XYZ file of C-alpha atoms in Angstrom:
759
model
C 155.221 67.549 72.395
C 151.861 67.291 74.139
C 148.830 67.224 71.805
C 145.098 67.371 72.380
C 142.604 65.665 70.039
C 144.530 66.000 66.763
C 142.401 65.199 63.741
C 144.945 65.784 60.958
C 148.136 67.511 59.898
C 148.449 68.887 56.372
C 151.770 70.072 55.000
C 151.664 71.996 51.730
C 155.062 72.746 50.140
C 153.946 75.553 47.904
C 151.696 78.579 47.695
C 148.315 76.825 47.826
C 146.325 78.056 50.811
C 142.772 79.110 51.717
C 141.325 82.404 50.572
C 142.514 85.232 52.832
C 140.225 87.505 54.805
C 140.762 90.134 57.483
C 140.099 88.309 60.754
C 138.395 89.761 63.800
C 140.237 89.635 67.113
C 138.666 89.491 70.583
C 140.713 92.401 71.957
C 142.254 95.574 70.584
C 145.607 94.580 72.128
C 145.542 90.930 71.112
C 149.313 90.491 70.722
C 151.293 90.885 73.972
C 154.903 90.484 75.011
C 155.519 89.269 78.574
C 156.852 86.543 80.771
C 154.494 83.566 80.454
C 154.508 80.270 82.338
C 157.966 81.055 83.734
C 159.419 81.619 80.264
C 160.936 85.114 79.998
C 160.569 86.079 76.327
C 157.073 85.249 75.168
C 154.500 86.530 72.691
C 150.856 85.690 73.447
C 148.254 85.931 70.674
C 144.530 86.077 71.458
C 143.534 85.004 67.954
C 139.903 84.114 68.731
C 137.624 84.304 71.778
C 139.160 82.083 74.486
C 141.520 80.553 71.912
C 145.201 81.375 72.122
C 148.611 80.725 70.661
C 151.877 81.581 72.401
C 155.373 81.772 70.954
C 158.679 81.452 72.761
C 160.561 84.157 70.884
C 163.852 83.111 72.451
C 163.528 79.778 70.613
C 161.589 81.388 67.744
C 158.975 78.691 67.923
C 155.389 77.899 68.787
C 155.075 77.077 72.486
C 151.409 76.345 73.050
C 147.887 76.297 71.587
C 145.037 76.239 74.077
C 141.400 76.907 74.879
C 141.025 79.058 77.988
C 142.841 82.216 78.911
C 145.727 83.918 80.679
C 145.995 85.052 84.252
C 147.578 88.445 83.637
C 149.202 88.604 87.064
C 152.120 90.867 87.842
C 153.047 94.295 89.111
C 152.229 96.057 85.850
C 149.069 94.058 85.184
C 147.203 93.899 88.489
C 149.613 95.090 91.207
C 150.654 91.614 92.363
C 154.349 92.170 92.649
C 155.909 88.722 93.023
C 154.259 86.773 90.185
C 154.036 86.771 86.384
C 151.380 85.798 83.793
C 150.361 82.159 83.436
C 148.114 80.256 81.057
C 145.002 78.385 82.110
C 142.707 76.051 80.212
C 143.028 72.958 78.025
C 145.923 72.675 75.566
C 145.494 71.585 71.964
C 149.256 71.397 71.491
C 152.277 72.216 73.637
C 156.004 72.038 72.985
C 158.069 70.605 75.802
C 161.220 72.525 76.810
C 163.716 69.895 75.625
C 162.369 69.646 72.084
C 164.416 70.970 69.153
C 162.851 73.848 67.248
C 165.070 74.474 64.197
C 167.156 71.726 62.597
C 169.140 71.717 59.335
C 170.795 68.890 57.415
C 173.412 69.463 54.742
C 175.356 67.141 52.474
C 177.941 66.284 55.099
C 176.645 67.636 58.386
C 173.607 68.592 60.390
C 172.902 70.885 63.322
C 170.276 72.324 65.608
C 170.301 76.048 64.902
C 170.024 78.922 67.360
C 167.545 81.380 65.826
C 167.366 85.131 66.263
C 163.987 86.785 66.773
C 163.674 89.872 64.576
C 160.246 91.065 65.677
C 156.825 91.036 64.078
C 154.483 93.010 61.848
C 150.759 93.539 62.357
C 148.622 94.592 59.412
C 144.889 94.093 58.892
C 144.714 92.127 62.154
C 147.260 89.608 60.858
C 150.629 89.011 62.442
C 153.870 88.005 60.736
C 156.756 86.842 62.918
C 160.303 87.192 61.616
C 163.427 85.164 62.443
C 166.930 84.615 61.105
C 169.085 81.489 61.227
C 172.851 81.510 60.712
C 174.215 78.553 58.714
C 177.240 78.101 56.464
C 178.235 81.758 56.861
C 174.934 83.101 55.586
C 171.589 84.142 57.057
C 168.409 82.223 56.406
C 165.384 84.513 56.585
C 162.142 83.126 58.003
C 158.656 84.575 58.364
C 155.662 82.904 59.971
C 151.967 83.856 59.840
C 149.829 81.966 62.389
C 146.062 81.912 62.795
C 143.100 79.825 63.923
C 140.183 79.157 61.593
C 136.988 77.186 62.010
C 136.525 73.853 60.139
C 132.835 73.115 60.491
C 131.024 73.125 63.837
C 133.140 70.652 65.764
C 136.659 71.149 64.496
C 139.141 73.882 63.816
C 142.510 74.385 62.166
C 145.671 76.087 63.324
C 147.460 77.307 60.245
C 151.040 78.516 59.890
C 152.354 80.003 56.667
C 156.163 79.750 56.670
C 158.286 81.600 54.119
C 161.978 80.789 53.801
C 164.786 82.564 51.939
C 168.466 81.746 51.762
C 168.744 78.007 52.488
C 172.049 76.789 51.029
C 171.741 74.483 48.049
C 171.187 70.899 49.060
C 170.323 71.690 52.679
C 167.038 70.634 54.303
C 165.469 72.728 57.067
C 162.825 71.572 59.536
C 160.774 73.543 62.062
C 159.427 71.653 65.089
C 159.676 68.471 63.051
C 157.983 69.843 59.918
C 160.122 69.983 56.727
C 160.141 73.393 55.056
C 160.354 74.247 51.380
C 163.665 75.839 50.430
C 163.292 79.416 49.221
C 159.525 79.246 49.132
C 156.344 78.915 51.137
C 155.162 76.075 53.344
C 151.648 75.897 54.820
C 151.292 73.798 57.972
C 147.738 73.003 59.047
C 146.880 71.108 62.219
C 143.259 70.098 62.727
C 141.742 69.609 66.178
C 138.409 68.702 67.680
C 136.955 71.813 69.252
C 137.381 71.910 73.026
C 134.727 73.693 75.106
C 136.140 76.581 77.084
C 136.788 75.270 80.599
C 135.776 77.158 83.690
C 138.492 79.481 84.924
C 140.211 77.981 87.978
C 140.532 79.976 91.236
C 142.947 82.811 90.663
C 145.598 82.240 93.285
C 149.213 83.303 93.167
C 150.139 80.783 95.861
C 148.658 77.632 97.350
C 147.730 79.261 100.664
C 144.748 81.618 100.408
C 146.195 84.027 102.964
C 149.495 84.060 101.084
C 147.519 84.795 97.949
C 145.919 87.826 99.549
C 149.318 89.028 100.731
C 150.283 88.959 97.045
C 147.082 90.679 95.946
C 147.045 93.378 98.615
C 150.497 94.749 97.879
C 151.885 93.664 101.255
C 154.667 91.737 99.529
C 155.878 94.985 97.999
C 157.409 95.928 101.363
C 157.563 92.675 103.346
C 159.174 89.282 102.860
C 158.932 86.082 104.822
C 162.272 86.245 106.678
C 164.219 89.223 105.309
C 163.675 92.846 106.281
C 163.303 95.073 103.215
C 161.293 98.305 103.177
C 159.314 96.987 106.131
C 159.848 94.239 108.707
C 159.691 90.586 107.714
C 156.537 88.587 108.415
C 158.595 86.462 110.783
C 159.669 89.556 112.731
C 156.054 90.745 112.961
C 154.996 87.327 114.255
C 157.803 87.370 116.826
C 156.851 90.829 118.044
C 153.107 90.498 118.396
C 151.285 87.848 120.361
C 147.697 86.686 120.137
C 146.487 89.452 122.459
C 143.032 90.539 121.302
C 143.657 94.257 121.760
C 146.954 94.098 119.861
C 145.254 92.211 117.050
C 142.507 94.830 116.761
C 145.152 97.557 116.565
C 147.031 95.666 113.862
C 143.865 95.354 111.776
C 143.307 99.096 112.132
C 146.897 99.898 111.182
C 146.776 97.788 108.019
C 143.519 99.467 107.014
C 144.451 103.059 107.875
C 148.254 103.038 107.556
C 150.700 104.572 109.991
C 154.286 104.467 111.191
C 156.702 104.874 114.045
C 156.945 101.257 115.242
C 159.505 99.738 112.865
C 161.235 102.847 111.532
C 160.606 106.012 109.576
C 158.842 104.486 106.564
C 155.069 104.738 107.098
C 152.811 101.857 106.152
C 150.552 102.732 103.237
C 146.811 102.626 103.983
C 144.739 99.827 102.433
C 141.158 101.155 102.506
C 140.163 98.832 99.640
C 140.714 95.686 101.738
C 137.795 94.117 103.556
C 138.308 93.675 107.313
C 137.709 89.926 106.954
C 140.608 89.615 104.492
C 142.907 91.702 106.695
C 142.093 89.468 109.663
C 142.842 86.311 107.648
C 146.174 87.685 106.480
C 147.171 88.721 109.994
C 146.171 85.347 111.436
C 148.431 83.699 108.889
C 151.333 86.055 109.685
C 151.002 85.568 113.441
C 150.852 81.796 112.938
C 154.517 82.017 111.961
C 155.482 82.495 115.628
C 157.732 79.783 117.081
C 155.988 77.851 119.834
C 158.435 79.143 122.431
C 158.039 82.677 121.120
C 158.977 85.591 123.286
C 158.208 89.012 121.865
C 161.216 90.174 119.900
C 162.913 93.399 120.722
C 164.029 95.566 117.863
C 167.096 97.773 118.084
C 166.097 101.329 117.271
C 167.240 102.852 114.014
C 169.145 106.137 114.080
C 166.701 109.003 113.878
C 167.181 112.369 112.233
C 168.930 114.909 114.401
C 166.766 117.623 112.857
C 163.095 117.599 113.734
C 160.760 118.694 110.916
C 159.909 122.374 111.253
C 157.998 123.273 108.121
C 158.034 122.374 104.399
C 161.573 122.687 103.099
C 163.093 122.686 106.578
C 163.208 119.089 107.776
C 159.962 118.232 105.991
C 158.914 117.706 102.387
C 157.800 120.640 100.312
C 154.086 120.859 99.587
C 153.832 123.161 96.571
C 155.093 123.502 93.018
C 158.423 125.288 92.629
C 157.701 129.031 92.221
C 159.629 129.220 88.922
C 156.960 127.080 87.225
C 153.255 127.290 86.524
C 151.520 123.916 86.664
C 149.208 122.885 83.821
C 147.007 119.828 83.393
C 147.479 118.137 80.021
C 145.431 114.974 80.395
C 141.653 114.635 80.384
C 140.175 112.816 83.374
C 139.629 109.600 81.397
C 143.317 109.269 80.512
C 145.131 107.771 83.503
C 148.632 106.744 82.411
C 151.177 105.056 84.623
C 154.014 106.613 82.669
C 156.877 104.260 81.857
C 158.778 106.564 79.505
C 158.405 109.794 77.502
C 160.020 111.632 74.598
C 159.049 114.144 71.931
C 158.825 113.371 68.233
C 160.193 116.018 65.819
C 156.622 116.591 64.594
C 155.696 117.933 68.048
C 153.848 114.897 69.397
C 154.515 113.825 72.961
C 155.077 110.073 72.951
C 154.685 108.091 76.149
C 154.606 104.444 77.113
C 152.501 103.028 79.919
C 153.542 100.543 82.573
C 150.235 98.724 82.798
C 148.225 95.801 81.496
C 148.112 97.248 77.960
C 151.794 98.160 77.573
C 150.861 100.971 75.232
C 152.555 103.731 73.280
C 150.443 106.884 73.089
C 150.860 109.955 70.901
C 149.562 113.262 72.263
C 149.036 116.231 69.945
C 148.503 119.803 71.123
C 150.206 119.505 74.515
C 151.888 122.866 73.955
C 148.450 124.516 74.276
C 148.073 123.474 77.908
C 144.344 123.066 77.175
C 142.966 119.541 77.585
C 140.160 120.434 75.139
C 142.740 120.945 72.392
C 144.825 117.864 73.160
C 144.207 114.642 71.227
C 145.418 111.269 72.488
C 145.857 108.214 70.286
C 147.113 104.780 71.203
C 149.506 103.897 68.390
C 150.991 100.652 69.776
C 150.186 98.087 72.458
C 151.270 94.760 73.880
C 154.696 96.034 74.958
C 156.317 94.308 77.917
C 156.677 96.810 80.775
C 158.249 99.528 78.584
C 160.375 101.756 80.844
C 162.536 103.389 78.184
C 161.721 105.498 75.103
C 163.950 107.502 72.790
C 163.218 109.199 69.468
C 166.332 109.332 67.253
C 165.740 111.649 64.294
C 162.219 110.399 63.493
C 162.710 106.783 64.549
C 161.029 105.477 67.721
C 162.881 103.093 70.029
C 161.365 101.461 73.112
C 163.129 99.508 75.844
C 160.879 96.622 76.840
C 161.588 94.307 79.744
C 163.356 91.780 77.520
C 164.541 93.766 74.496
C 165.240 97.047 72.753
C 162.729 97.483 69.926
C 162.172 99.880 67.068
C 158.522 100.729 66.401
C 157.778 101.494 62.761
C 154.707 102.897 61.011
C 155.148 101.276 57.619
C 152.007 102.592 55.904
C 152.159 106.075 57.501
C 148.631 105.860 58.932
C 149.809 106.882 62.414
C 149.620 103.349 63.891
C 152.661 101.179 64.513
C 152.807 98.216 62.121
C 156.201 96.712 62.891
C 157.777 95.859 66.236
C 161.378 95.273 65.157
C 163.816 93.664 67.579
C 167.088 95.596 67.810
C 168.681 93.771 70.751
C 167.487 90.879 72.895
C 170.866 89.291 73.573
C 171.149 90.290 77.235
C 170.339 87.728 79.896
C 166.858 87.466 81.416
C 164.956 85.242 83.811
C 161.223 85.200 84.554
C 161.847 87.071 87.850
C 159.323 89.900 88.170
C 161.965 92.430 89.221
C 164.330 92.030 86.280
C 163.282 95.374 84.859
C 165.115 97.095 82.027
C 165.422 100.817 82.706
C 166.283 103.561 80.262
C 166.742 104.998 77.785
C 169.639 107.382 77.049
C 171.189 107.996 73.627
C 174.606 109.447 72.824
C 176.895 109.323 69.789
C 174.977 106.578 68.008
C 174.525 104.284 71.007
C 171.737 103.572 73.485
C 172.381 103.210 77.220
C 170.171 101.231 79.576
C 170.195 99.633 83.021
C 169.324 96.022 83.799
C 167.766 95.430 87.217
C 168.581 92.473 89.446
C 166.328 89.502 90.074
C 164.890 89.863 93.581
C 163.296 86.453 94.212
C 166.142 84.029 93.553
C 166.469 80.876 95.600
C 169.404 80.719 97.977
C 171.493 78.520 95.671
C 170.959 80.719 92.601
C 173.144 83.597 91.451
C 172.340 86.569 89.252
C 172.862 86.333 85.508
C 176.009 88.219 84.488
C 174.099 90.975 82.683
C 171.848 91.758 85.634
C 172.780 94.692 87.834
C 174.747 96.284 85.005
C 174.546 99.222 82.638
C 174.763 98.307 78.959
C 175.569 100.087 75.712
C 173.643 99.011 72.592
C 174.511 99.811 68.994
C 172.058 100.242 66.140
C 173.281 96.862 64.867
C 172.007 95.182 68.036
C 175.431 94.472 69.525
C 175.734 95.293 73.212
C 178.413 95.481 75.881
C 178.401 95.812 79.652
C 179.637 99.236 80.725
C 179.545 99.035 84.520
C 178.600 96.561 87.255
C 177.464 96.509 90.882
C 174.116 98.195 90.246
C 170.818 97.166 91.826
C 167.698 98.881 90.439
C 168.833 102.006 88.576
C 165.485 103.307 87.383
C 166.838 106.683 86.249
C 169.346 107.432 83.493
C 170.217 110.651 81.692
C 172.919 112.954 80.362
C 174.572 115.368 82.785
C 177.462 117.845 82.575
C 179.699 117.343 79.530
C 177.148 114.812 78.221
C 178.362 112.323 80.804
C 175.867 109.608 81.756
C 174.367 109.538 85.248
C 172.026 106.989 86.790
C 169.738 107.026 89.839
C 170.062 103.983 92.088
C 167.422 102.644 94.499
C 168.148 101.647 98.097
C 168.157 97.967 99.022
C 170.534 95.081 99.588
C 174.149 96.354 99.446
C 172.780 99.868 98.811
C 172.379 101.683 102.151
C 170.655 104.695 100.591
C 169.567 105.849 97.163
C 172.237 107.562 95.113
C 173.170 109.417 91.945
C 176.001 107.669 90.116
C 178.333 108.958 87.424
C 178.407 105.993 85.068
C 181.966 105.160 84.013
C 183.290 102.241 81.997
C 184.482 99.211 83.945
C 183.548 100.682 87.333
C 181.950 98.642 90.118
C 179.277 100.412 92.190
C 178.911 98.165 95.207
C 175.823 95.976 94.891
C 176.625 92.256 94.973
C 173.255 90.833 95.918
C 173.312 87.099 95.161
C 176.269 87.384 92.796
C 178.396 84.752 94.540
C 182.115 85.575 94.316
C 181.743 87.421 91.000
C 182.892 90.763 92.419
C 185.384 89.489 94.960
C 188.275 91.960 95.177
C 186.456 94.735 93.290
C 186.844 98.271 94.654
C 183.562 100.128 94.998
C 183.253 103.498 93.262
C 181.319 105.896 95.516
C 178.277 107.740 94.202
C 178.444 111.331 93.070
C 175.565 112.118 95.434
C 173.930 110.158 98.245
C 170.155 110.587 98.652
C 169.509 109.897 102.366
C 166.558 107.584 102.717
C 163.187 109.198 103.467
C 164.865 112.591 103.909
C 165.389 113.387 100.224
C 165.061 110.043 98.454
C 163.248 106.742 98.369
C 162.664 105.686 94.734
C 164.453 108.076 92.352
C 163.478 108.082 88.695
C 164.706 109.691 85.502
C 167.476 112.289 85.472
C 167.343 115.279 83.147
C 169.708 118.203 82.620
C 168.526 121.803 82.868
C 169.641 123.466 79.649
C 169.129 127.164 80.341
C 168.326 129.734 82.989
C 169.399 130.029 86.618
C 169.814 126.274 87.120
C 171.519 125.565 83.766
C 173.836 122.564 83.898
C 172.219 121.103 86.990
C 170.187 117.879 87.090
C 166.577 117.293 88.046
C 165.222 113.879 88.887
C 161.777 112.535 89.643
C 160.892 110.643 92.816
C 158.235 107.942 92.806
C 157.783 107.310 96.556
C 159.256 110.386 98.229
C 157.383 112.379 95.604
C 158.107 115.445 93.548
C 161.318 116.558 91.855
C 164.789 116.961 93.366
C 167.664 119.127 92.095
C 171.335 118.120 91.930
C 174.379 120.388 91.553
C 177.606 118.631 90.522
C 181.242 119.717 90.537
C 184.462 117.963 89.611
C 187.053 117.417 92.316
C 190.315 115.735 91.288
C 188.680 114.510 88.091
C 185.631 112.906 89.740
C 182.078 114.240 90.059
C 180.528 114.859 93.447
C 177.842 117.229 94.555
C 174.732 118.157 96.446
C 171.003 117.462 96.317
C 168.252 119.970 97.202
C 164.509 119.788 97.589
C 162.971 121.362 94.486
C 159.261 120.782 93.926
C 156.200 118.929 95.148
C 152.527 119.667 94.499
C 152.186 117.182 91.623
C 149.453 114.623 91.116
C 151.590 111.490 91.552
C 155.095 110.282 92.293
C 157.305 111.227 89.349
C 158.920 108.533 87.228
C 159.846 110.314 83.980
C 160.749 113.845 82.856
C 161.216 115.380 79.409
C 161.748 118.908 78.124
C 159.271 119.900 75.441
C 160.011 121.948 72.304
C 158.060 124.758 74.000
C 160.602 124.890 76.852
C 158.201 123.350 79.371
C 159.034 120.409 81.621
C 156.673 117.452 81.162
C 156.353 115.121 84.161
C 154.965 111.586 84.121
C 153.664 109.861 87.242
C 153.524 106.224 88.261
C 152.738 104.017 91.269
C 151.215 100.776 92.452
C 149.725 99.459 95.656
C 152.064 98.759 98.530
C 154.808 101.272 99.157
C 155.892 102.101 95.585
C 154.083 105.336 94.924
C 153.400 108.710 96.485
C 150.390 108.919 98.798
C 148.692 106.036 97.014
C 148.656 107.819 93.626
C 149.244 105.626 90.587
C 149.102 107.811 87.486
C 149.780 111.323 86.331
C 150.818 113.563 83.456
C 151.359 117.296 83.898
C 153.300 120.207 82.478
C 155.517 122.711 84.292
C 155.828 125.979 82.392
C 158.777 128.252 83.342
C 157.636 131.699 84.469
C 160.968 133.349 85.387
C 160.021 133.773 89.056
C 163.158 132.378 90.701
C 162.728 131.934 94.460
C 165.331 132.700 97.101
C 167.151 129.432 97.787
C 170.536 127.770 97.684
C 171.782 127.539 94.106
C 174.889 125.475 94.843
C 177.051 124.079 97.611
C 180.745 123.569 96.833
C 183.475 121.763 98.688
C 186.480 123.696 99.939
C 189.655 122.447 101.581
C 188.452 123.504 105.046
C 184.708 123.811 104.668
C 181.978 124.585 102.152
C 180.775 127.492 100.059
C 177.058 128.182 99.771
C 175.765 130.143 96.770
C 172.268 131.682 96.753
C 169.965 132.668 93.901
C 169.771 136.210 95.296
C 171.817 138.330 97.740
C 171.325 137.790 101.445
C 169.757 140.656 103.367
C 172.217 142.879 105.221
C 173.300 141.399 108.528
C 171.916 137.957 107.749
C 173.810 134.716 107.283
C 176.707 136.006 109.367
C 176.065 134.044 112.574
C 176.864 130.429 113.335
C 173.287 130.020 114.552
C 172.115 130.589 110.959
C 173.530 127.176 110.025
C 173.288 123.640 111.330
C 175.824 121.152 109.945
C 176.311 117.462 110.603
C 177.985 114.574 108.842
C 177.715 110.804 108.571
C 178.784 107.998 106.319
C 177.239 104.871 104.823
C 178.525 101.350 104.466
C 177.297 98.759 101.979
C 176.223 95.494 103.633
C 173.998 92.558 102.624
C 171.106 94.040 104.611
C 168.337 96.044 102.995
C 169.374 99.693 103.272
C 171.585 100.877 106.068
C 171.892 103.335 108.952
C 173.882 106.521 109.225
C 177.286 105.719 110.715
C 179.613 107.961 112.753
C 176.988 110.698 112.781
C 178.146 113.939 114.408
C 177.334 117.638 114.503
C 180.021 120.002 113.196
C 180.863 123.477 114.459
C 181.525 126.496 112.273
C 184.780 128.279 112.944
C 184.467 131.300 110.622
C 181.870 132.786 108.244
C 182.773 134.954 105.231
C 180.052 136.625 103.163
C 181.055 137.750 99.646
C 180.761 141.447 98.696
C 177.698 140.753 96.522
C 176.193 138.736 99.416
C 175.389 135.803 97.115
C 178.072 133.493 98.507
C 178.963 132.418 102.017
C 182.125 130.552 102.903
C 181.890 128.395 106.013
C 185.094 127.135 107.585
C 184.139 123.853 109.226
C 186.886 121.857 110.957
C 186.439 118.105 111.097
C 184.715 117.526 107.757
C 185.696 114.051 106.547
C 186.090 112.617 103.079
C 183.651 109.834 102.327
C 180.919 111.480 104.414
C 177.606 113.164 103.664
C 177.590 116.786 104.842
C 174.098 117.910 105.818
C 173.335 121.635 105.907
C 170.192 123.244 107.358
C 169.696 127.001 107.137
C 167.874 129.223 109.576
C 164.336 129.444 108.238
C 164.270 133.185 109.071
C 166.940 134.066 106.486
C 165.745 136.433 103.758
C 167.026 137.912 100.525
C 167.875 141.577 100.087
C 164.336 141.997 98.686
C 162.750 140.415 101.764
C 161.955 137.084 100.085
C 161.909 134.045 102.419
C 163.795 130.879 101.649
C 161.931 128.400 99.464
C 163.835 125.504 101.047
C 166.747 125.399 103.436
C 168.343 121.939 103.283
C 171.259 120.481 101.347
C 172.955 117.077 101.365
C 176.521 117.275 99.998
C 178.542 114.111 99.273
C 182.161 114.840 100.165
C 184.044 112.075 98.417
C 187.158 114.242 98.155
C 188.319 117.659 99.325
C 189.806 120.037 96.738
């Protein structure tokens, strides 16, 4: 271990300790879970101004004591996507990675024990950490209470109160080299000379200042050094553009104002907050990556949409809220949540977690009123690590953090969470920023969650076995992998027959976003940096493809419509494409497949999470960050959609038939309409999973309609379409002039059906 100026160590094997008092902490959220210093499961405690302690909860041991601070860098903290929090300052004490934490010696044997972290309690500004150790077929229960206290003007003491229960008779247990009293209390005190708080070093996420600003600006959200992702690689940009002064001026303008059309359909987000000087420095660095013998690179054009945008809902995104809902604001202007997860408590409170620097759980009362003056908002927990899943079971609150499933408990019933109990932290994690844990669904006594892949591995590294999988977790903390071959499945929810569906995000080995019916032991195609792990696996196709930038980009949570015209169908939020999409599913030969429609826009941010309220309203939570993950630069939002019964004229369903498709409408077609081939445009294409980021439409072709049959009630139209192929997406665009029998225009006229199999 590395130690600063250690004055003394006192070990008291008994209950003698200084008089207790309720300490003051420098921040309201002084205990935080996160990655720290490239360790994935950490707990950082700001116990005094500029004086910290950090615990490695994977080892269940003290990691570091220091004077200084933490650079809270990372996507959730300050929008720097590729990095994670790090400590800065002067250490008093630091455990090195190879050191043993827990060691036991019995009469005839000894061992280094693997502890289990069980969470922590916070009461009266004091924290108590809890662990268990398995030895000789029994559990040893450990609790630890750490704190700093002053010892005169020039020295201080770090005190740990360790309580132990269940050590077998004759055994001796030690913690980081300190012997512990069996079935009793041990007080460990380490005295240090006070260290002045050092000056904070320059806050740089990389050694090169221009690289640092690429991190800070959000550019690395969409661009990498050599690999094309959402946008072109920096190397490709350098190869394309020379040092021409006019070109450089145009590039500066494009970074500042945004734009598109050069590298594909995805527009570059504007960056009005960046100073022109910083943009110029970043561009100079990017263009310096040109080879000396550079000739401007030519880029093969991507396939473009056959259909040119006509108006909202017909080749272009909708612009308004779906007519069947009235939109209500339910957050005051000061409350700006980046919503990570939402659920309702049986007492009527809306609970939501935030994906931000606080990692909070909020409780909102009075949301059913739709009046922000009657709504109260209370932060009841904080310090959670990027919580993207939340589920209330009976009255118990469960949160999926980045590295664990936790139960949050209000022990003293004062409305504030006192205990953060670990339910499951057995799944594999690295410090990679993109190893998100997405969720949370609950069915038949089990939780279901998705574990995202690491996205910044070195070329020789492979993914941990749990990454890119869906897992099932029991209340006892045991978990199992359900399915593999997933990438970043941000959305999960229950669909028809309470089956579980997930929403996958486009990327490597995922040519477009998709809705997947989650089935045990299935493989869903993504094998990004997995070596030969999935060699020979047969890919299960998605239930629904979400063609990129047409109807999908970053799908979020799925939720089932329980009643009304759309009962049984799924809605899902969209973070980057924006709004809410609607999915109709049918079973063909025992497997789900279906169609996606445009449904609603007009909301204040890209939608990450959805939940039905006890009042029958749909609550929508927004999220975003700089770069290209977000809708129109919006980063937060919380609104309420109240059903009003005003169902618009639109397609209700599209169903596969042996020789075509059937289109069902929400209202009868007007007489004489929908009977001509010119009322419909149909084309098809397929996708193929490859190592590249995303993928083009393949074998794209327009299809001709042979016959049209309108049902007697004029709600259904059967289209006989020769040449439709299994394994293809069938795109349908209606004539925007079609009307209902009451003269209502179409709300939207596009559908994307995934024809995995014909009936």
